[in-house]
Coordinates of C-alpha atoms and ligand atoms in Angstrom, one line a residue:
M1 CA 97.0 -154.4 13.3
C2 CA 95.6 -153.6 10.0
G3 CA 92.1 -152.3 9.7
I4 CA 89.4 -153.7 7.4
V5 CA 86.3 -152.0 6.3
A6 CA 83.8 -153.2 3.7
V7 CA 80.3 -152.3 2.5
T8 CA 77.5 -153.3 0.2
G9 CA 74.2 -151.5 -0.2
F10 CA 72.3 -149.0 -2.3
K11 CA 74.6 -146.1 -1.7
N12 CA 78.0 -145.1 -3.0
A13 CA 80.6 -147.2 -1.3
L14 CA 83.5 -144.8 -1.4
P15 CA 82.5 -142.2 1.3
L16 CA 81.9 -145.0 3.8
L17 CA 85.2 -146.8 3.0
M18 CA 87.3 -143.6 3.3
N19 CA 85.6 -142.5 6.5
G20 CA 86.0 -146.0 7.9
L21 CA 89.7 -146.1 7.0
E22 CA 90.2 -142.7 8.7
K23 CA 88.8 -144.2 11.9
L24 CA 90.9 -147.4 11.5
E25 CA 94.2 -145.7 10.7
Y26 CA 95.3 -146.1 14.3
R27 CA 95.5 -149.9 13.6
G28 CA 98.2 -149.5 11.0
Y29 CA 99.4 -146.8 8.7
D30 CA 102.1 -148.3 6.4
S31 CA 99.8 -148.2 3.4
A32 CA 96.1 -148.1 2.5
G33 CA 93.9 -149.2 -0.4
I34 CA 90.4 -149.7 -1.6
A35 CA 88.6 -151.8 -4.2
I36 CA 85.1 -151.1 -5.5
I37 CA 83.0 -153.0 -8.0
N38 CA 81.1 -151.2 -10.6
S39 CA 77.9 -153.2 -10.9
E40 CA 77.2 -152.1 -14.4
T41 CA 80.5 -152.9 -16.0
Q42 CA 81.3 -155.7 -13.4
N43 CA 84.8 -154.3 -13.1
I44 CA 86.8 -153.9 -9.9
T45 CA 88.7 -150.6 -9.5
C46 CA 91.5 -150.8 -7.0
N47 CA 93.6 -147.9 -5.7
K48 CA 96.5 -148.2 -3.2
A49 CA 99.1 -145.9 -1.8
E50 CA 102.1 -146.3 0.4
G51 CA 102.2 -144.5 3.7
K52 CA 99.5 -142.6 5.5
L53 CA 95.9 -142.6 4.3
Q54 CA 96.4 -139.0 3.2
N55 CA 98.4 -140.4 0.3
L56 CA 95.5 -142.5 -0.8
K57 CA 93.2 -139.5 -0.6
N58 CA 95.6 -137.5 -2.7
L59 CA 95.7 -140.3 -5.2
L60 CA 91.9 -140.4 -5.5
N61 CA 92.0 -136.6 -5.7
K62 CA 88.3 -136.3 -4.8
N63 CA 87.4 -138.5 -7.8
N64 CA 84.4 -140.6 -7.2
I65 CA 84.6 -144.3 -8.0
P66 CA 81.1 -145.6 -8.9
G67 CA 79.9 -148.7 -7.1
T68 CA 78.0 -149.7 -4.1
T69 CA 80.1 -152.6 -2.9
G70 CA 83.7 -152.2 -1.9
I71 CA 86.5 -153.1 0.5
G72 CA 89.2 -151.0 2.2
H73 CA 92.3 -151.7 4.2
T74 CA 94.9 -149.8 6.2
R75 CA 98.1 -151.9 6.7
W76 CA 100.6 -152.7 9.5
A77 CA 103.2 -154.7 7.6
T78 CA 103.9 -158.3 8.6
H79 CA 105.0 -160.0 5.4
G80 CA 106.5 -157.7 2.9
K81 CA 107.7 -154.1 3.3
P82 CA 105.4 -151.2 3.4
E83 CA 105.2 -150.7 -0.4
V84 CA 102.4 -150.2 -2.9
K85 CA 102.8 -153.7 -4.2
N86 CA 102.2 -155.1 -0.7
A87 CA 99.3 -152.8 0.1
H88 CA 95.8 -154.4 0.2
P89 CA 93.5 -155.1 -1.5
H90 CA 95.2 -158.0 -3.3
I91 CA 93.7 -159.1 -6.6
D92 CA 93.9 -162.4 -8.4
S93 CA 95.5 -162.7 -11.9
S94 CA 92.2 -162.3 -13.7
G95 CA 91.4 -159.1 -11.8
E96 CA 88.1 -160.6 -10.7
V97 CA 88.6 -161.3 -7.0
A98 CA 89.8 -158.7 -4.5
V99 CA 90.7 -159.5 -0.8
V100 CA 91.6 -157.4 2.3
Q101 CA 93.0 -159.3 5.2
N102 CA 94.1 -158.8 8.8
G103 CA 96.1 -161.6 10.4
I104 CA 98.8 -164.0 9.4
I105 CA 98.4 -166.9 7.0
E106 CA 101.0 -169.2 8.5
N107 CA 101.1 -171.8 5.7
F108 CA 101.2 -169.1 2.9
Q109 CA 104.6 -170.2 1.6
E110 CA 103.4 -173.8 1.0
L111 CA 100.2 -172.5 -0.7
K112 CA 102.2 -170.0 -2.7
N113 CA 104.6 -172.7 -3.9
K114 CA 101.7 -174.9 -5.1
L115 CA 100.1 -172.0 -6.9
E116 CA 103.3 -171.0 -8.5
K117 CA 103.8 -174.5 -9.8
E118 CA 100.4 -174.1 -11.4
G119 CA 101.7 -171.1 -13.3
I120 CA 100.2 -168.3 -11.1
A121 CA 102.4 -165.2 -10.9
F122 CA 102.5 -163.3 -7.6
N123 CA 102.8 -159.5 -7.5
S124 CA 103.5 -159.0 -3.8
D125 CA 105.6 -160.4 -0.9
T126 CA 102.5 -160.8 1.3
D127 CA 100.9 -163.8 2.8
T128 CA 97.5 -162.4 1.8
E129 CA 98.0 -162.7 -1.9
V130 CA 97.5 -166.4 -1.9
I131 CA 93.9 -165.9 -0.9
P132 CA 92.5 -164.2 -4.0
H133 CA 94.4 -166.7 -6.2
L134 CA 93.0 -169.6 -4.3
I135 CA 89.5 -168.2 -4.4
Q136 CA 89.7 -167.7 -8.1
R137 CA 90.9 -171.2 -8.6
E138 CA 88.0 -172.5 -6.4
L139 CA 85.5 -170.4 -8.4
N140 CA 86.8 -172.0 -11.6
T141 CA 86.4 -175.4 -10.0
L142 CA 82.9 -174.6 -8.9
G143 CA 82.2 -173.7 -12.5
K144 CA 80.6 -170.4 -11.5
L145 CA 77.6 -172.4 -10.3
N146 CA 74.3 -170.9 -10.4
L147 CA 75.1 -167.5 -12.0
D148 CA 71.8 -166.0 -10.8
N149 CA 73.1 -166.3 -7.2
N150 CA 76.8 -165.6 -7.4
G151 CA 77.0 -164.4 -3.8
S152 CA 76.3 -168.0 -2.7
T153 CA 78.9 -169.3 -5.1
L154 CA 81.5 -166.9 -3.7
L155 CA 80.5 -167.9 -0.2
V156 CA 81.2 -171.6 -1.0
A157 CA 84.5 -170.7 -2.7
V158 CA 85.7 -168.7 0.3
R159 CA 84.6 -171.4 2.7
N160 CA 86.6 -174.0 0.8
V161 CA 89.6 -171.8 0.7
I162 CA 89.6 -170.8 4.4
N163 CA 89.5 -174.5 5.3
D164 CA 93.0 -174.7 3.9
L165 CA 94.4 -171.6 5.7
E166 CA 96.4 -171.9 8.8
G167 CA 96.9 -169.0 11.2
S168 CA 94.6 -166.1 12.0
Y169 CA 92.6 -163.9 9.7
A170 CA 89.8 -161.5 9.3
L171 CA 89.0 -161.0 5.6
A172 CA 86.6 -159.4 3.2
V173 CA 86.2 -160.6 -0.4
L174 CA 84.8 -159.1 -3.6
W175 CA 84.0 -161.0 -6.8
A176 CA 83.3 -159.0 -10.0
A177 CA 80.7 -161.6 -11.1
A178 CA 78.8 -160.9 -7.9
P179 CA 78.8 -157.1 -7.8
N180 CA 76.3 -156.8 -4.9
S181 CA 77.9 -159.4 -2.6
L182 CA 80.6 -159.3 0.0
V183 CA 81.9 -162.4 1.8
V184 CA 83.6 -161.9 5.1
A185 CA 85.2 -164.4 7.5
R186 CA 87.2 -164.4 10.7
R187 CA 89.5 -166.6 12.8
Q188 CA 91.2 -165.1 15.8
A189 CA 91.1 -161.6 14.4
P190 CA 88.3 -159.1 15.1
L191 CA 85.5 -158.5 12.7
I192 CA 82.1 -156.9 13.3
I193 CA 79.1 -156.5 10.9
G194 CA 77.1 -153.3 11.0
L195 CA 73.5 -153.0 10.0
G196 CA 72.9 -149.6 8.4
E197 CA 70.1 -148.0 6.5
G198 CA 70.2 -149.4 3.0
E199 CA 73.6 -150.9 3.5
F200 CA 75.5 -153.6 5.4
M201 CA 79.0 -153.1 6.4
C202 CA 81.8 -154.9 8.1
A203 CA 84.9 -153.6 9.9
S204 CA 87.7 -154.5 12.3
D205 CA 86.5 -152.1 14.9
T206 CA 83.3 -150.2 15.8
P207 CA 84.5 -146.6 15.3
A208 CA 85.0 -147.4 11.5
I209 CA 81.2 -147.7 11.1
A210 CA 80.0 -145.4 13.9
N211 CA 79.1 -142.6 11.5
F212 CA 76.8 -145.0 9.6
T213 CA 75.2 -147.3 12.2
N214 CA 75.0 -148.1 15.9
I215 CA 73.7 -151.6 15.4
I216 CA 76.3 -154.3 15.1
L217 CA 76.6 -158.1 15.0
P218 CA 80.1 -159.2 16.2
M219 CA 81.3 -162.2 14.3
E220 CA 82.6 -165.2 16.2
D221 CA 85.7 -167.2 15.4
E222 CA 85.4 -169.5 12.4
E223 CA 82.3 -167.8 11.1
I224 CA 81.8 -166.7 7.5
G225 CA 79.2 -164.2 6.4
L226 CA 77.5 -163.2 3.1
L227 CA 76.4 -159.5 3.0
T228 CA 74.2 -158.2 0.2
P229 CA 72.1 -155.1 0.1
L230 CA 69.2 -157.2 1.2
G231 CA 70.7 -158.7 4.3
V232 CA 73.3 -160.7 6.2
E233 CA 73.7 -164.4 6.5
I234 CA 76.2 -165.8 9.0
Y235 CA 77.3 -169.5 9.1
D236 CA 79.5 -171.4 11.5
S237 CA 82.3 -173.8 10.5
N238 CA 79.7 -176.6 10.2
N239 CA 77.8 -174.5 7.7
E240 CA 75.0 -174.0 10.2
R241 CA 73.2 -170.7 9.8
Q242 CA 73.7 -168.5 12.9
Y243 CA 71.0 -166.2 14.3
R244 CA 71.8 -163.7 17.0
N245 CA 70.5 -160.4 18.3
P246 CA 72.3 -157.3 17.2
I247 CA 74.0 -155.1 19.8
S248 CA 73.3 -151.4 20.0
L249 CA 76.4 -149.2 20.5
N250 CA 76.7 -145.9 22.3
I251 CA 77.4 -143.7 19.3
S252 CA 78.8 -140.8 21.2
E253 CA 81.4 -143.1 22.7
Q254 CA 82.4 -144.2 19.2
I255 CA 82.8 -140.8 17.6
I256 CA 85.9 -139.2 18.9
D257 CA 86.9 -135.6 18.5
K258 CA 90.4 -134.3 19.0
M259 CA 88.9 -131.0 20.2
N260 CA 91.5 -128.2 20.4
F261 CA 94.3 -130.5 21.3
K262 CA 97.2 -130.9 18.9
H263 CA 97.3 -134.6 19.3
Y264 CA 94.9 -137.3 20.6
M265 CA 97.5 -138.4 23.1
L266 CA 97.5 -135.0 24.8
K267 CA 93.7 -135.0 24.8
E268 CA 93.7 -138.4 26.3
I269 CA 96.1 -137.4 29.1
Y270 CA 93.8 -134.5 29.8
D271 CA 90.8 -136.9 29.8
Q272 CA 92.2 -138.8 32.8
P273 CA 90.4 -136.8 35.6
E274 CA 87.1 -137.7 33.8
T275 CA 88.3 -141.3 33.3
A276 CA 88.9 -141.5 37.1
K277 CA 85.6 -139.9 37.9
N278 CA 83.7 -142.2 35.6
W279 CA 85.4 -145.3 37.1
L280 CA 84.7 -144.1 40.7
E281 CA 81.0 -143.5 39.9
K282 CA 80.7 -146.9 38.3
Y283 CA 82.5 -149.0 40.8
L284 CA 82.2 -147.3 44.1
I285 CA 78.8 -147.3 45.8
K286 CA 77.6 -145.9 49.1
N287 CA 76.2 -148.4 51.5
S288 CA 72.9 -146.9 52.6
K289 CA 73.1 -148.4 56.1
N290 CA 76.5 -147.2 57.2
G291 CA 77.2 -144.4 54.7
Q292 CA 80.5 -146.1 53.7
F293 CA 81.7 -146.6 50.2
Q294 CA 82.4 -150.0 48.9
I295 CA 83.6 -151.5 45.6
N296 CA 80.8 -152.8 43.4
L297 CA 82.3 -155.1 40.8
P298 CA 79.8 -156.1 38.1
F299 CA 79.8 -159.9 38.9
D300 CA 79.3 -162.1 41.8
T301 CA 82.7 -162.1 43.7
S302 CA 81.8 -164.7 46.3
F303 CA 84.2 -167.1 44.5
F304 CA 87.1 -164.9 45.6
E305 CA 86.8 -166.7 49.0
S306 CA 88.3 -169.8 47.5
I307 CA 91.0 -168.1 45.5
E308 CA 94.5 -168.9 46.8
R309 CA 96.6 -167.4 44.0
I310 CA 96.3 -165.0 41.1
E311 CA 97.9 -165.1 37.7
I312 CA 97.7 -162.1 35.4
I313 CA 98.3 -162.2 31.7
A314 CA 98.9 -159.1 29.6
C315 CA 101.2 -157.3 27.2
G316 CA 102.9 -153.9 27.0
T317 CA 101.3 -151.1 29.0
S318 CA 98.6 -153.5 30.2
K319 CA 101.3 -155.6 31.8
H320 CA 102.6 -152.6 33.6
A321 CA 99.1 -151.9 35.0
A322 CA 99.0 -155.6 36.0
M323 CA 102.4 -155.2 37.8
V324 CA 101.0 -152.4 39.9
G325 CA 97.9 -154.7 40.4
S326 CA 100.1 -157.6 41.5
F327 CA 101.8 -155.3 44.1
L328 CA 98.4 -154.3 45.5
L329 CA 97.0 -157.8 45.4
E330 CA 100.0 -159.2 47.3
Q331 CA 100.8 -156.3 49.6
F332 CA 97.3 -154.9 50.3
A333 CA 95.1 -158.0 49.9
G334 CA 97.7 -160.7 50.8
I335 CA 97.1 -163.0 47.7
P336 CA 100.2 -164.4 46.0
T337 CA 100.1 -163.0 42.5
N338 CA 102.2 -163.5 39.4
V339 CA 102.2 -161.4 36.2
F340 CA 103.1 -163.0 32.9
Y341 CA 103.8 -161.6 29.4
A342 CA 101.0 -163.2 27.4
S343 CA 103.5 -164.2 24.6
E344 CA 105.6 -166.1 27.2
F345 CA 102.7 -167.6 29.1
R346 CA 101.2 -169.2 26.0
Y347 CA 104.3 -171.4 25.4
S348 CA 105.7 -171.8 28.9
P349 CA 102.8 -171.6 31.4
P350 CA 103.5 -172.3 35.0
P351 CA 102.5 -175.7 36.3
L352 CA 98.8 -175.9 37.1
L353 CA 97.8 -175.1 40.7
P354 CA 94.4 -175.3 42.3
N355 CA 92.2 -172.3 43.1
V356 CA 93.8 -169.9 40.8
L357 CA 92.2 -166.8 39.5
T358 CA 93.4 -165.9 36.0
I359 CA 93.1 -162.2 35.0
G360 CA 93.4 -161.2 31.3
V361 CA 94.2 -157.5 30.9
T362 CA 93.9 -155.9 27.5
Q363 CA 92.5 -152.5 26.6
S364 CA 91.6 -153.5 23.0
G365 CA 90.4 -156.9 24.0
E366 CA 91.9 -158.1 20.8
T367 CA 95.7 -158.7 21.5
A368 CA 96.4 -162.0 19.8
D369 CA 98.9 -163.2 22.4
T370 CA 96.6 -162.4 25.4
I371 CA 93.5 -164.0 23.7
A372 CA 95.5 -167.1 22.8
A373 CA 97.1 -167.4 26.3
I374 CA 93.7 -167.1 28.0
N375 CA 92.3 -169.8 25.6
M376 CA 95.1 -172.1 26.3
E377 CA 94.6 -171.6 30.1
I378 CA 90.8 -172.3 29.8
T379 CA 91.5 -175.4 27.7
R380 CA 94.2 -176.9 30.0
R381 CA 92.2 -176.3 33.1
S382 CA 89.0 -177.7 31.6
L383 CA 90.8 -181.0 31.0
V384 CA 91.4 -181.5 34.8
E385 CA 88.6 -183.3 36.5
D386 CA 89.4 -181.9 40.0
E387 CA 87.0 -179.0 40.6
T388 CA 89.6 -176.9 42.3
F389 CA 91.5 -176.6 39.0
K390 CA 88.5 -175.2 37.1
P391 CA 89.2 -171.9 35.3
N392 CA 88.2 -168.8 37.3
L393 CA 88.6 -165.8 35.0
I394 CA 88.3 -162.1 35.0
A395 CA 88.9 -159.8 32.0
I396 CA 89.9 -156.2 32.4
T397 CA 89.2 -154.4 29.2
N398 CA 88.1 -151.2 27.6
R399 CA 86.1 -153.0 24.8
T400 CA 83.5 -155.3 26.2
E401 CA 82.3 -156.2 22.7
S402 CA 85.8 -157.5 21.8
S403 CA 87.2 -161.0 21.7
I404 CA 88.1 -161.1 25.4
G405 CA 84.7 -159.8 26.2
R406 CA 83.2 -162.8 24.5
Q407 CA 85.8 -165.2 26.0
I408 CA 85.3 -164.3 29.6
S409 CA 82.0 -163.5 31.3
N410 CA 83.4 -161.7 34.4
I411 CA 84.4 -158.4 32.9
I412 CA 85.6 -155.2 34.5
D413 CA 84.8 -152.7 31.8
I414 CA 87.3 -150.0 32.5
G415 CA 85.1 -147.5 30.6
A416 CA 87.8 -145.1 29.5
G417 CA 86.1 -144.4 26.2
I418 CA 87.8 -145.2 22.9
E419 CA 91.5 -144.3 22.9
I420 CA 93.0 -143.2 19.6
G421 CA 96.6 -142.3 20.4
V422 CA 98.6 -145.5 19.9
A423 CA 100.4 -144.9 23.2
A424 CA 98.0 -146.0 26.0
T425 CA 97.4 -143.3 28.6
K426 CA 93.8 -143.1 29.9
T427 CA 93.2 -146.8 29.4
F428 CA 96.3 -147.5 31.5
Y429 CA 94.8 -145.2 34.2
A430 CA 91.5 -147.0 34.2
Q431 CA 93.2 -150.4 34.3
L432 CA 95.2 -149.3 37.3
L433 CA 91.9 -148.2 39.0
S434 CA 90.4 -151.6 38.2
F435 CA 93.2 -153.3 40.1
Y436 CA 92.7 -151.0 43.1
G437 CA 89.0 -152.1 43.0
L438 CA 90.0 -155.8 42.8
A439 CA 92.6 -155.5 45.6
I440 CA 90.0 -153.7 47.9
Q441 CA 87.4 -156.4 47.1
F442 CA 89.9 -159.2 47.9
A443 CA 91.0 -157.5 51.1
Q444 CA 87.4 -157.2 52.2
I445 CA 86.5 -160.8 51.4
K446 CA 89.7 -162.3 52.8
G447 CA 89.7 -159.9 55.8
T448 CA 93.4 -159.0 55.2
K449 CA 92.8 -155.3 55.9
S450 CA 90.7 -153.5 58.5
K451 CA 87.6 -151.5 57.6
E452 CA 89.5 -148.4 58.5
E453 CA 92.4 -149.2 56.2
I454 CA 90.1 -150.0 53.3
S455 CA 88.0 -146.8 53.9
K456 CA 91.2 -144.8 54.0
L457 CA 92.2 -146.1 50.6
I458 CA 88.8 -145.5 49.1
V459 CA 88.8 -141.9 50.4
E460 CA 92.2 -141.4 48.7
L461 CA 90.7 -142.7 45.4
Y462 CA 87.9 -140.2 45.8
K463 CA 90.3 -137.3 46.0
L464 CA 91.9 -138.2 42.6
P465 CA 89.9 -136.3 40.0
P466 CA 90.5 -132.7 41.2
L467 CA 94.1 -133.6 42.1
L468 CA 94.7 -134.9 38.6
E469 CA 93.3 -131.8 37.0
D470 CA 95.9 -129.7 38.9
L471 CA 98.7 -132.1 38.3
I472 CA 98.1 -132.2 34.5
E473 CA 97.9 -128.4 34.3
K474 CA 101.0 -127.9 36.3
H475 CA 103.1 -130.6 34.6
N476 CA 102.0 -129.8 31.2
Q477 CA 104.1 -126.7 31.6
S478 CA 107.0 -128.3 33.4
A479 CA 107.2 -131.2 30.9
E480 CA 107.2 -128.7 28.0
K481 CA 110.0 -126.9 29.6
L482 CA 112.0 -130.0 30.2
A483 CA 111.3 -131.3 26.7
H484 CA 112.9 -128.1 25.4
D485 CA 116.2 -129.0 27.1
F486 CA 116.0 -132.8 26.6
F487 CA 114.5 -133.4 23.2
N488 CA 117.8 -134.4 21.7
I489 CA 119.0 -136.9 24.3
K490 CA 119.8 -140.5 23.3
D491 CA 119.3 -142.5 26.4
V492 CA 117.2 -142.1 29.6
V493 CA 117.0 -144.3 32.7
F494 CA 113.8 -144.4 34.7
L495 CA 114.1 -145.6 38.3
G496 CA 111.4 -146.7 40.7
R497 CA 110.9 -149.1 43.5
G498 CA 108.1 -151.1 45.0
I499 CA 104.7 -150.0 43.8
N500 CA 106.3 -147.4 41.6
Y501 CA 108.7 -149.8 39.8
P502 CA 106.1 -150.6 37.1
I503 CA 105.5 -146.8 36.7
A504 CA 109.2 -146.5 35.9
L505 CA 108.8 -149.2 33.3
E506 CA 105.7 -147.5 31.9
G507 CA 107.5 -144.1 31.8
A508 CA 110.3 -145.7 29.8
L509 CA 107.9 -147.5 27.4
K510 CA 106.0 -144.3 26.8
L511 CA 109.1 -142.3 26.0
K512 CA 110.6 -144.9 23.6
E513 CA 107.5 -145.7 21.7
I514 CA 106.6 -142.1 20.7
S515 CA 110.0 -140.3 20.7
Y516 CA 112.2 -143.2 19.5
I517 CA 114.7 -142.3 22.3
H518 CA 116.2 -145.3 24.0
A519 CA 114.8 -145.6 27.5
V520 CA 115.0 -148.2 30.2
G521 CA 113.0 -148.7 33.4
Y522 CA 114.8 -150.3 36.3
P523 CA 114.1 -151.1 40.0
A524 CA 116.3 -148.4 41.6
G525 CA 118.0 -150.9 43.9
E526 CA 119.2 -153.0 40.9
M527 CA 121.1 -150.2 39.2
K528 CA 124.3 -151.0 41.0
H529 CA 124.2 -154.6 39.7
G530 CA 125.1 -153.6 36.1
P531 CA 123.1 -150.7 34.5
I532 CA 125.0 -148.1 36.5
A533 CA 127.8 -148.7 34.0
L534 CA 125.7 -146.8 31.4
L535 CA 125.5 -143.6 33.4
D536 CA 127.4 -140.5 32.6
K537 CA 126.5 -136.8 32.0
K538 CA 124.8 -137.6 28.8
V539 CA 122.3 -140.0 30.4
P540 CA 119.6 -138.4 32.5
V541 CA 118.0 -140.4 35.2
I542 CA 114.3 -139.9 36.1
S543 CA 113.7 -141.1 39.6
I544 CA 110.3 -141.7 41.2
A545 CA 110.6 -141.0 44.9
S546 CA 107.3 -141.1 46.8
P547 CA 107.4 -140.9 50.5
G548 CA 106.8 -144.3 52.1
E549 CA 108.5 -147.6 52.7
V550 CA 111.3 -147.2 50.1
F551 CA 111.7 -143.4 49.9
D552 CA 115.1 -143.1 51.5
K553 CA 116.4 -146.1 49.5
V554 CA 115.3 -144.4 46.2
I555 CA 117.0 -141.2 47.2
S556 CA 120.2 -143.1 48.0
N557 CA 120.0 -144.8 44.6
A558 CA 119.5 -141.4 42.9
Q559 CA 122.5 -140.2 44.8
E560 CA 124.5 -143.1 43.2
A561 CA 123.4 -141.9 39.8
K562 CA 124.3 -138.3 40.6
A563 CA 127.8 -139.4 41.6
R564 CA 128.1 -140.7 38.0
D565 CA 127.3 -137.2 36.6
S566 CA 123.8 -138.0 35.5
Y567 CA 121.3 -135.2 35.4
L568 CA 118.7 -136.1 37.9
I569 CA 115.0 -135.5 37.4
G570 CA 112.8 -136.2 40.4
I571 CA 109.2 -137.2 40.4
A572 CA 108.7 -136.4 44.1
P573 CA 107.3 -134.0 46.6
K574 CA 109.4 -131.0 47.8
C575 CA 110.6 -132.4 51.1
N576 CA 113.7 -133.4 52.9
G577 CA 115.8 -135.5 50.6
T578 CA 114.5 -134.3 47.2
Q579 CA 116.9 -131.4 47.1
I580 CA 119.3 -133.7 45.4
F581 CA 117.4 -133.5 42.2
D582 CA 118.6 -131.2 39.5
Y583 CA 115.0 -130.7 38.4
L584 CA 112.0 -131.6 40.5
M585 CA 108.7 -132.4 38.8
T586 CA 106.9 -131.6 42.1
M587 CA 104.3 -134.0 43.3
P588 CA 101.8 -133.6 46.1
E589 CA 102.6 -135.4 49.3
S590 CA 100.4 -138.5 49.0
N591 CA 99.6 -141.9 50.5
E592 CA 102.1 -144.4 49.1
W593 CA 99.4 -146.8 47.9
I594 CA 98.0 -144.1 45.7
S595 CA 101.3 -142.7 44.4
P596 CA 101.3 -144.6 41.1
L597 CA 98.1 -142.9 40.1
L598 CA 99.8 -139.5 40.5
N599 CA 103.3 -140.3 39.4
I600 CA 102.3 -141.5 35.9
I601 CA 101.0 -138.1 35.0
P602 CA 104.3 -136.2 34.7
L603 CA 105.9 -139.1 32.9
Q604 CA 103.1 -139.3 30.3
L605 CA 103.4 -135.5 29.7
L606 CA 107.2 -135.6 29.5
S607 CA 107.1 -138.3 26.8
Y608 CA 104.4 -136.4 25.0
H609 CA 106.3 -133.1 24.9
I610 CA 109.6 -134.6 24.0
A611 CA 108.0 -136.4 21.0
A612 CA 106.0 -133.4 20.0
H613 CA 109.2 -131.2 20.3
R614 CA 111.0 -133.6 18.0
G615 CA 108.2 -133.0 15.5
L616 CA 107.1 -136.7 15.5
D617 CA 103.8 -138.3 14.7
V618 CA 102.8 -138.7 18.3
D619 CA 99.5 -140.4 17.7
Q620 CA 100.8 -142.9 15.1
P621 CA 104.4 -143.7 16.0
R622 CA 106.4 -145.7 13.5
N623 CA 106.1 -149.5 13.4
L624 CA 103.3 -149.6 16.1
A625 CA 99.6 -150.3 16.0
K626 CA 96.9 -149.8 18.5
S627 CA 95.5 -153.3 18.4
V628 CA 98.1 -156.1 18.0
T629 CA 96.0 -158.8 16.5
V630 CA 98.9 -160.9 15.2
E631 CA 101.2 -163.1 17.2
Ligands
LIG701 C1 101.8 -149.0 24.8 C2 100.8 -149.8 24.2 C3 101.0 -151.2 24.0 C4 99.8 -152.0 24.5 C5 99.9 -153.5 24.2 C6 98.8 -154.3 24.7 O1 101.4 -147.7 24.9 O2 99.8 -149.3 23.9 O3 102.2 -151.7 24.7 O4 99.6 -151.8 25.8 O5 100.0 -153.7 22.8 O6 97.6 -153.9 24.2 P1 96.2 -154.3 24.8 O7 96.1 -153.6 26.1 O8 95.2 -153.8 23.8 O9 96.2 -155.7 25.0

């Protein structure tokens, strides 16, 4: 949700800002803008454009803007429509203070009213615009103290202003009178500082600065920093200077190439055999004594013994992975498990129970609702004196350096590599695998499954990478063909049952988010309780029918849809029963436990090809952003 990049140093700021914005565009693409200070004239030049970053590039038309200190922003609209006037940076009335912000200033209206009473005119509908005006007012009050050290003055002014802000923010501020200083601050929105050669930078996410440095300092909540070409100072909310060791990033993981694929999403679908291979190599180890493989989670799991119940908190696609996880944890490992939307959990959590494991699932590690729900859970559990109520936490994330990575120490790093397509594919895959790992570990510790049953599941996991390669190749073609026939449909129903019900939900979510076609996922057996009324020949039904416990039931439910004239697409093997499908996306015969890990592939490809066939911006669908850092 909005991307921020900022730099100060001895080099021209513009190339880094534009490169950073390109890498951050996945966070929001309603509009973009930059502001750079010319240290000789002490003027701020600001350029903004509505729509994609390309529009800003066209506006700049390869012109250089001199200056070594600047800020940039790519926006996902919250307050105010995606228009130039609402694009960041926002500048105060004197033109001296420029601000980019990611987050939501909840008390902006109250602050705006006060400023307007003082005669300050606003140029935008955003919540952010109050910040430059407040900073300018504060600078006036401070009387531009100590003009030989304006950076410190700006730091004090910004600190005083953020004390009055409610909500969440990550922000970067320029002041014309301090042309070599940049002040940055964060509260519940991501911000990292990068230590480059002859320049210091700051951004919402690591890829934005990966071409310039691999050394970062993540900022903590409530911290404020002053960056100058000579160094970085970070202070906490008590104004105590903070010192911490920088982290070194794996640069190759941060620099992402689309290769020959038309879209990142397609590349990321094709990445999945590798994703699976990497996950298996990381989390399965061979026991040297008996030659058997076992799950090797990266933290001490002996506390699993006392766990009686699991609660999983997640949003969107991560929640669908959690639902498959819940099925495995209950049905394979025998632990009662509930999955919650983070946005619901934060305001209506279940009553506290003892010996609960709370799992936060978020690929970005920055989803505001998930982070807040986990914080709330930690706080309310910490208030109970009884030891059995203490928080037991695991995070499943793709970004260990993110907010959730700093919140929770027991992390399963899904290791999918950075995902650029806004629609999650390979990270979903690696989240699913992580739940298989957890379920196996619990089953081992609790003794709910025999060694043979566990080995059988592990062997099935090992077969995945080559199987996936074949499936992707085959269904890339069948999905393209189907997309040709179906790209104009208006509604689609996805059906699944048991372990594949969440896969139906995920299939529907993928289709709607990138193709803008209305789609709904349903447990196949529930159709007859209402949604069947929607069906007719214009509404195709995609039915996931994997041999196992509920296969016959799913086939009967598909039959009910066929009787209402729906065109039936099956995600199923060619076997007795599946001849009812009008079109079969043929799946290999597989073990039912593993089936979600196969069934998701044709569904991802079908959504992709339908959206691509409609000529849509698959990687950056309208109204969405990769990292949802606002509530
Ligand atoms: C769908 C999608 C979103 C995210 C959701 C949670 O393709 O990407 O539904 O899954 O916003 O994001 P994370 O996992 O980063 O918490």
